[in-house]
Coordinates of C-alpha atoms and ligand atoms in Angstrom, one line a residue:
X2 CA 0.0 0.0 0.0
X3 CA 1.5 3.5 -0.8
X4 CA 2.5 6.1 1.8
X5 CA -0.2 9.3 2.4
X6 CA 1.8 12.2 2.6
X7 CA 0.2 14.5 4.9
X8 CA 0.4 18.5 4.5
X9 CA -1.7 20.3 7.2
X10 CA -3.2 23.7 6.9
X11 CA -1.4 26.3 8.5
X12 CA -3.6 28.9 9.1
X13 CA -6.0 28.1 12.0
X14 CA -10.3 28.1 10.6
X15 CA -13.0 28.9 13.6
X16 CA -15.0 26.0 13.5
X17 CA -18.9 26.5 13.9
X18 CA -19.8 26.8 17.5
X19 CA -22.7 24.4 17.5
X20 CA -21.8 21.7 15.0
X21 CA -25.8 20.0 15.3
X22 CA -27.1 23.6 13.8
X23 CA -24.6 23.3 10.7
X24 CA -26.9 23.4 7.3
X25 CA -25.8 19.4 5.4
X26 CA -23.0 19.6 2.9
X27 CA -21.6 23.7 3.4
X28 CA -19.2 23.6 5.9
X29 CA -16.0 21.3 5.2
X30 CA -13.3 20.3 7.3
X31 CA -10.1 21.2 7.2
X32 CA -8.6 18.7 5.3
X33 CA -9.2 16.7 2.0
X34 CA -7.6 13.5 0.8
X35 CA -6.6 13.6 -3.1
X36 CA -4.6 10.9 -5.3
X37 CA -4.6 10.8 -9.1
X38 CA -4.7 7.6 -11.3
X39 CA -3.7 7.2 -15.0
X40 CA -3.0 4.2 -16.9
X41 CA 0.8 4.4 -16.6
X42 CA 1.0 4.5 -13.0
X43 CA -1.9 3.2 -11.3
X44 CA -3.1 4.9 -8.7
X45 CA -0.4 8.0 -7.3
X46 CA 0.9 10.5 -4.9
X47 CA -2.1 9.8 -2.2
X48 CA -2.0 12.7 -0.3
X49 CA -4.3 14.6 2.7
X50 CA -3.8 18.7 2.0
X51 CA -5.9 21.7 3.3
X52 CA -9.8 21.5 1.9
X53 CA -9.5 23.9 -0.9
X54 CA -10.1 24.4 -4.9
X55 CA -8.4 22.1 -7.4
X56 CA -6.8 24.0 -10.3
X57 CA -8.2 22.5 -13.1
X58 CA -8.1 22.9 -17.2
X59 CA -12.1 23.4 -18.4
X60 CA -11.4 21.1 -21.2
X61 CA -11.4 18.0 -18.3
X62 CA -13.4 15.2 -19.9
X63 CA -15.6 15.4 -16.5
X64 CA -16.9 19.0 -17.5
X65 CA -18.2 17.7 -20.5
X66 CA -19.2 14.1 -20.2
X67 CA -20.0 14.1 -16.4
X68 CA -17.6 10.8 -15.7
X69 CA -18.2 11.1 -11.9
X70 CA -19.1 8.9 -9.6
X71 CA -19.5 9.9 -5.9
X72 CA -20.3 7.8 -2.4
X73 CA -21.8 9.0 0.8
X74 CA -21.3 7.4 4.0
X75 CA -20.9 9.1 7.7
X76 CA -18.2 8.5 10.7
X77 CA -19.8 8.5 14.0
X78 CA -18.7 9.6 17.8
X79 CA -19.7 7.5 20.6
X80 CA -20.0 8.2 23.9
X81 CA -16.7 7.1 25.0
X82 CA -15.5 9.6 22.5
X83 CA -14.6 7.2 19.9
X84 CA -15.2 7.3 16.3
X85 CA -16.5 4.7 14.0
X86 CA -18.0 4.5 10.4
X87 CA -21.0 2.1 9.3
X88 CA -20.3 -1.0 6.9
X89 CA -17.4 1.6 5.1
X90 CA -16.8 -1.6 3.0
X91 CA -20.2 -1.8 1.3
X92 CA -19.6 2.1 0.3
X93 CA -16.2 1.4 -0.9
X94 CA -16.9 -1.7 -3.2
X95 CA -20.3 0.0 -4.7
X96 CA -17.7 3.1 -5.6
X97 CA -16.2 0.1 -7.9
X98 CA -19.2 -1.1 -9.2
X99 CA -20.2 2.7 -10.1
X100 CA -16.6 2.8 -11.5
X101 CA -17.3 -0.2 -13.7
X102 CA -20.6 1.3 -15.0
X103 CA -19.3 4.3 -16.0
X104 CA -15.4 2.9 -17.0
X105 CA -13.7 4.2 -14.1
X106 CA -10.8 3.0 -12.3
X107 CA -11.2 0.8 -8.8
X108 CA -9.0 1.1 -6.2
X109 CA -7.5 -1.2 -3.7
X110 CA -10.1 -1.3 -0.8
X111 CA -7.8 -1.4 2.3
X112 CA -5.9 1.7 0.7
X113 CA -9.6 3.6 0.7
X114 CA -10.1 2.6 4.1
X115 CA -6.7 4.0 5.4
X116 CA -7.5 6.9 3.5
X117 CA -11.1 7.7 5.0
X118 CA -9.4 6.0 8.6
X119 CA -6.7 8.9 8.0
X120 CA -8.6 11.5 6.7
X121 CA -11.0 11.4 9.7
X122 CA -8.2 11.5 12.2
X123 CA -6.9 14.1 11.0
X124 CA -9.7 16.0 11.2
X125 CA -10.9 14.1 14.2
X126 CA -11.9 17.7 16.2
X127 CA -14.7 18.1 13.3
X128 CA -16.4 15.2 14.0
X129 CA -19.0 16.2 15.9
X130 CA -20.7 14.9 19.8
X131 CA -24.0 16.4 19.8
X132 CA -26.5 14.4 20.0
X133 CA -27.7 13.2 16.4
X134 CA -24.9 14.4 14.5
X135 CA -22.2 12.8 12.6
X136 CA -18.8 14.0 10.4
X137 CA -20.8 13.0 6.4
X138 CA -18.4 11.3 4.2
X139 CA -18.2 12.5 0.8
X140 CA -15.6 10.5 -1.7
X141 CA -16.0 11.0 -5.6
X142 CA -13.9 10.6 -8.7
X143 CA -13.7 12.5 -12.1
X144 CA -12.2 12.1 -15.4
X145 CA -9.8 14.7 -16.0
X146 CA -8.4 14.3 -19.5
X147 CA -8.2 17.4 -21.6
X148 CA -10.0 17.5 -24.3
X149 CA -13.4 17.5 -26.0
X150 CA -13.2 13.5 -28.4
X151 CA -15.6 11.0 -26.4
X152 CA -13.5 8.5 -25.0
X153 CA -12.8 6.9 -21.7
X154 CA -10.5 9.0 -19.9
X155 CA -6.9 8.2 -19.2
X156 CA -6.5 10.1 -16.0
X157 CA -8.5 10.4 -12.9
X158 CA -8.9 12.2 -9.5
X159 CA -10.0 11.0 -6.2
X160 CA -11.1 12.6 -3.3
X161 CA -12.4 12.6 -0.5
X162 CA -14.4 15.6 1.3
X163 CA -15.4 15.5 4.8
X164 CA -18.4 17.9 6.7
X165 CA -19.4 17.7 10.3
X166 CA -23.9 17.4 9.7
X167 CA -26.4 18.4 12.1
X168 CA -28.9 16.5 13.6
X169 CA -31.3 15.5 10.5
X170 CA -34.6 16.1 13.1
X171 CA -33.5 18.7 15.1
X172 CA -37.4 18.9 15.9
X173 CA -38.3 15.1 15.9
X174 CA -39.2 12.9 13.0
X175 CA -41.6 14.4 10.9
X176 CA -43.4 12.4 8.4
X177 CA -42.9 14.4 4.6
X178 CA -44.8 14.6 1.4
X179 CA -43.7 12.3 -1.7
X180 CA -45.8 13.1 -5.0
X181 CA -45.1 9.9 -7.4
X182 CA -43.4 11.7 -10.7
X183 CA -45.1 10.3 -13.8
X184 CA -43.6 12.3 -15.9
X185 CA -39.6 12.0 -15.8
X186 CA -37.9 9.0 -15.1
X187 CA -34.6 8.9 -12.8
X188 CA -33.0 6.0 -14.9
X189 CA -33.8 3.0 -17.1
X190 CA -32.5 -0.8 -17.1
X191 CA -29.3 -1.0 -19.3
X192 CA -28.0 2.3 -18.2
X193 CA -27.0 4.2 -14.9
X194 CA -29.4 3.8 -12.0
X195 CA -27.2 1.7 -9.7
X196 CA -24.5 3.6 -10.0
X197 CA -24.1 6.7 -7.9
X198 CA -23.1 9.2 -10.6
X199 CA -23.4 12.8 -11.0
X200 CA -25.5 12.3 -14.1
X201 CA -28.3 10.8 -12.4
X202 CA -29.3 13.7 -10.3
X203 CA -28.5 16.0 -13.0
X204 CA -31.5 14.0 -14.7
X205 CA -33.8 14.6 -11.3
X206 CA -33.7 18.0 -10.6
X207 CA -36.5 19.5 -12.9
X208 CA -38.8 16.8 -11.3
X209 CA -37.7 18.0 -7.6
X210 CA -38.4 21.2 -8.4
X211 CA -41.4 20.8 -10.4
X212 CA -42.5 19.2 -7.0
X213 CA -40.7 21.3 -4.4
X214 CA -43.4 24.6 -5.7
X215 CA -46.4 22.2 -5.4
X216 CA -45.2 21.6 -1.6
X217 CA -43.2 18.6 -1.8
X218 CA -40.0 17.1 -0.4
X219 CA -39.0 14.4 -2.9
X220 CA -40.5 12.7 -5.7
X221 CA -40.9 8.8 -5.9
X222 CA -39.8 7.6 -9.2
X223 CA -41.7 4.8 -11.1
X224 CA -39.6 2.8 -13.7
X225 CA -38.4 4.3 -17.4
X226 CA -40.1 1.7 -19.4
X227 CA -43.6 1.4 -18.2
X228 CA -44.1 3.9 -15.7
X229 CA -45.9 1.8 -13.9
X230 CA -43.4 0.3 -10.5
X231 CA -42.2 2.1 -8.1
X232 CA -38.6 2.5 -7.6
X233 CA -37.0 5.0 -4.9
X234 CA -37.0 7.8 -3.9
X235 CA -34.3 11.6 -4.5
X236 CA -31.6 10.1 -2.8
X237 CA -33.7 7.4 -0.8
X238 CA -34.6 3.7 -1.3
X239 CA -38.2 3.1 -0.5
X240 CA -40.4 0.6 1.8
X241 CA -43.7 0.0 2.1
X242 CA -45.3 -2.1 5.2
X243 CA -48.7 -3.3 3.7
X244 CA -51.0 -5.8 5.7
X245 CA -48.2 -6.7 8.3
X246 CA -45.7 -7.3 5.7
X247 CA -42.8 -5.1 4.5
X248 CA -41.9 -4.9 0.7
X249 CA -39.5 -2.7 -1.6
X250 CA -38.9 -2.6 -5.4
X251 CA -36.4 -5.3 -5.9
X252 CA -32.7 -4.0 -6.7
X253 CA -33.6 -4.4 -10.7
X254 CA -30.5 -2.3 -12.1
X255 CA -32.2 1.1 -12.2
X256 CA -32.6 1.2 -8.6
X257 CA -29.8 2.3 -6.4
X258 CA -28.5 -0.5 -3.9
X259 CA -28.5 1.6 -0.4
X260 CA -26.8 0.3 2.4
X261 CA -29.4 1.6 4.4
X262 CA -31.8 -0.5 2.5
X263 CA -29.6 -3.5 2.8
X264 CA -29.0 -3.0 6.4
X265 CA -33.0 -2.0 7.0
X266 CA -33.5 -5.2 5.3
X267 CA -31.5 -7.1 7.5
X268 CA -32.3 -5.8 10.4
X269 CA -36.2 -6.0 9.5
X270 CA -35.3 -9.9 9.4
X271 CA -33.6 -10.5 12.5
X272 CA -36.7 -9.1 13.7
X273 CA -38.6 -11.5 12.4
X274 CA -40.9 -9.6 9.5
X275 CA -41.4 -10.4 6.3
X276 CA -39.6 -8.8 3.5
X277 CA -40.5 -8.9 0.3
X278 CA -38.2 -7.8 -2.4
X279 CA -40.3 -7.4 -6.0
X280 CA -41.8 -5.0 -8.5
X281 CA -44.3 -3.3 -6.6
X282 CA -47.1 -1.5 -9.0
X283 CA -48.2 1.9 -8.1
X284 CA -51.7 0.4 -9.1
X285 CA -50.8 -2.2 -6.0
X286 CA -50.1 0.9 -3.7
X287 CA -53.6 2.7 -4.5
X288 CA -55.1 -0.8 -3.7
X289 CA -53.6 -1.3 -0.5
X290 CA -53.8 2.6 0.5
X291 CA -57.9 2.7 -0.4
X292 CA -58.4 -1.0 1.2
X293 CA -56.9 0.5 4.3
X294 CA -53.4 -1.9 4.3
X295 CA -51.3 1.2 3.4
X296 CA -49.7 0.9 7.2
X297 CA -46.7 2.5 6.9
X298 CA -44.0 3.8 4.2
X299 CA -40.5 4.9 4.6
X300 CA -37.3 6.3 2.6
X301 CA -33.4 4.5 3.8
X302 CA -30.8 6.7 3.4
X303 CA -27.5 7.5 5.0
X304 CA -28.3 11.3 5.5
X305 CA -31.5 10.6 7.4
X306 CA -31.4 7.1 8.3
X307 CA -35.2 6.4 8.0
X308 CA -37.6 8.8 6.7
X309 CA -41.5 8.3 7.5
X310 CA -43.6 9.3 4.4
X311 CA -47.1 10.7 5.9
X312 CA -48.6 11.5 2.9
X313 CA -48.1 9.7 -1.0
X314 CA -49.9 11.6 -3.9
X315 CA -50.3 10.3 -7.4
X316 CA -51.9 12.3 -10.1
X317 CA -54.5 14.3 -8.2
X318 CA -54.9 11.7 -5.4
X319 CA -53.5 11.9 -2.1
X320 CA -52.9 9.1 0.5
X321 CA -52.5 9.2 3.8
X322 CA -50.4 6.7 6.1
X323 CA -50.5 6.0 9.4
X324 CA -52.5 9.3 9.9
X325 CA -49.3 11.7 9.1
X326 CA -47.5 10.4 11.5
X327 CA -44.6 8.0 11.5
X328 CA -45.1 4.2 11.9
X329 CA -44.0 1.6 14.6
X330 CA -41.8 -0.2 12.1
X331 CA -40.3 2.8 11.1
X332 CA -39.7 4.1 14.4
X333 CA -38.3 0.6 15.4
X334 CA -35.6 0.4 12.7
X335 CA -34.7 4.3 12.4
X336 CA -33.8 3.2 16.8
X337 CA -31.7 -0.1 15.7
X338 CA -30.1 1.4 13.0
X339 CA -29.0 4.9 14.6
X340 CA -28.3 2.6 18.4
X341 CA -25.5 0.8 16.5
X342 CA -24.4 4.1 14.3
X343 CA -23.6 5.5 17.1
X344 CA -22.5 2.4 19.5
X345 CA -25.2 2.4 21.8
X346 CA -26.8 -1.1 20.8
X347 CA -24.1 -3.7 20.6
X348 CA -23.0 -4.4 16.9
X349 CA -23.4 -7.8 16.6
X350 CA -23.1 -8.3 12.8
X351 CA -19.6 -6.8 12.5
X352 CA -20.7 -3.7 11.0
X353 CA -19.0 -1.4 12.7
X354 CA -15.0 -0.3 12.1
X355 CA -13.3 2.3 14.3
X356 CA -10.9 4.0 13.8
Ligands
LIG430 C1 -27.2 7.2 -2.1 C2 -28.5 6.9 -2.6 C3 -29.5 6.1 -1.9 C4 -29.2 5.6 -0.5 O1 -28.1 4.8 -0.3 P1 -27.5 4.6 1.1 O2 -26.3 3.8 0.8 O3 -28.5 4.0 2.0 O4 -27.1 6.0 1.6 C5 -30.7 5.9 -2.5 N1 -31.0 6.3 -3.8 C6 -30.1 7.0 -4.5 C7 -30.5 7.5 -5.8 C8 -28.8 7.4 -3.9 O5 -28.0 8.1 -4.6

């Protein structure tokens, strides 16, 4: 494994004075971790420097083409002080599978892990000890070959950006709005929707908007073919407990595998419910919402954990669950997931690294 050199920052930064009030994603940490690939030397000169802008020549294949793939995963303080990231290893090997999608590099996944181990320490006074909040974990990789011919790019650049996040429900859980797009599609089998890359979201955003005026948080896709299954959700994977039973769209190629969703899953198990993994119609959904079996519905996702949807809408229907407020289920699992987060239930399944 190659060395990481390590240049700190000089000059000192004030860091915010209540780190569980800081808005998600705008304020960085000192450091960032950088190392550039190209086909002569493999991956080179791994390095942790101050968090600042990358010189960069606009004619970089990424600018133009959007080869980028990203990952998002969180480290986590205790309450012995110690820090500790969830299942880093199911982030870092669906980085490669992005990578393969969109012909991009992998890299050896114990040197990522020293990275993100070494990163974090370095910054180890940004992650935060409030209750609820967490230092998010932002790696990504773009093509930077100059110059404007389609092609796979030669050379690439990997890094890693850390920012201490705030507690997600500073005011408790509240359920949110989801209006079911029927318009726009997210992605469509044979092409990019299990990879996290830029592109995807690029392809989102009018829908989000579109629904962010008519009052809502996120849109649920339905797939690019037929319009007719459910997928996920923004940056959420979806679950639906109807008549006792719990069910979300089966990982199909357009749907992005979460690790929430995998761990939710898992969890839900253990438990001892039924999971279901299939197509799920939104024609099924109506169904079960009008028949009164709509009991609960949730989003996974490593920003908010669990996310209780209180109301679904489709066309010019809306659906209640649960009355608007969030389920058992879903209160259950966003409590086992977040207990072993952030080592207060015992991690029994080896999910937990520390640093
Ligand atoms: C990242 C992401 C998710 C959630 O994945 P987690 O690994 O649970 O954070 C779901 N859908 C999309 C489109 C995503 O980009």
């Amino acid at each position: 494994m190659q060395d990481i050199r390590i240049e700190l920052r000089e000059d000192k930064r004030e860091k915010p004075q209540d780190m569980s009030k800081v808005k998600f994603g705008k304020t960085f940490s000192d450091h960032m971790f950088l190392m550039n690939y190209d086909s002569q030397k493999g991956w080179h000169d791994a390095r942790i420097v101050p968090h600042g802008p990358i010189p960069m020549d606009p004619g970089a294949m990424v600018f133009h083409y959007a080869q980028e793939i990203f990952e998002g995963m969180k480290a986590y303080r205790t309450e012995s002080g110690a820090i500790q990231f969830f299942r880093p290893f199911e982030n870092i090997r669906r980085m490669a599978r992005s990578g393969e999608r969109v012909s991009m590099p992998a890299m050896d996944e114990d040197m990522f892990m020293e990275a993100l181990k070494k990163l974090v320490e370095v910054d180890k006074e940004w992650v935060p000890s409030e209750e609820g909040t967490s230092l998010y974990i932002r790696p990504f990789m773009i093509a930077t070959d100059v110059g404007l011919g389609v092609h796979a790019s030669d050379s690439y650049l990997f890094c890693i950006l850390t920012c201490p996040v705030g507690s997600y429900y500073p005011e408790g859980i509240n359920p949110i709005k989801i209006l079911i797009e029927d318009q726009d599609v997210r992605a469509v089998r044979g092409g990019t929707g299990y990879a996290k890359c830029g592109g995807n979201y690029a392809a989102s955003i009018r829908a989000s908007v579109r629904a962010g005026k008519k009052g809502f948080s996120q849109v649920l896709w339905l797939d690019g073919v037929e319009r007719k299954y459910v997928e996920e959700v923004g940056a959420m994977n979806i679950m639906f407990k109807i008549d006792g039973k719990i069910y979300t769209p089966e990982l199909n190629g357009s749907v992005l595998p979460g690790v929430t969703r995998k761990s939710s899953i898992e969890l839900l198990k253990d438990w001892g419910y039924e999971v279901i993994e299939k197509l799920i119609s939104v024609d099924e959904l109506v169904e079960a919402a009008k028949a009164g079996k709509l009991e609960e519905v949730w989003g996974t996702g490593t920003a908010a954990v669990v996310t209780p949807v209180g109301w679904l809408t489709y066309k010019d229907e809306t659906f209640e669950v649960e009355g608007g407020k969030i389920g058992e289920v879903t209160q259950k699992l966003y409590d086992g997931l977040t207990g072993i987060q952030w080592g207060k239930v015992e991690d029994t399944r080896d999910w937990i690294v520390t640093i």
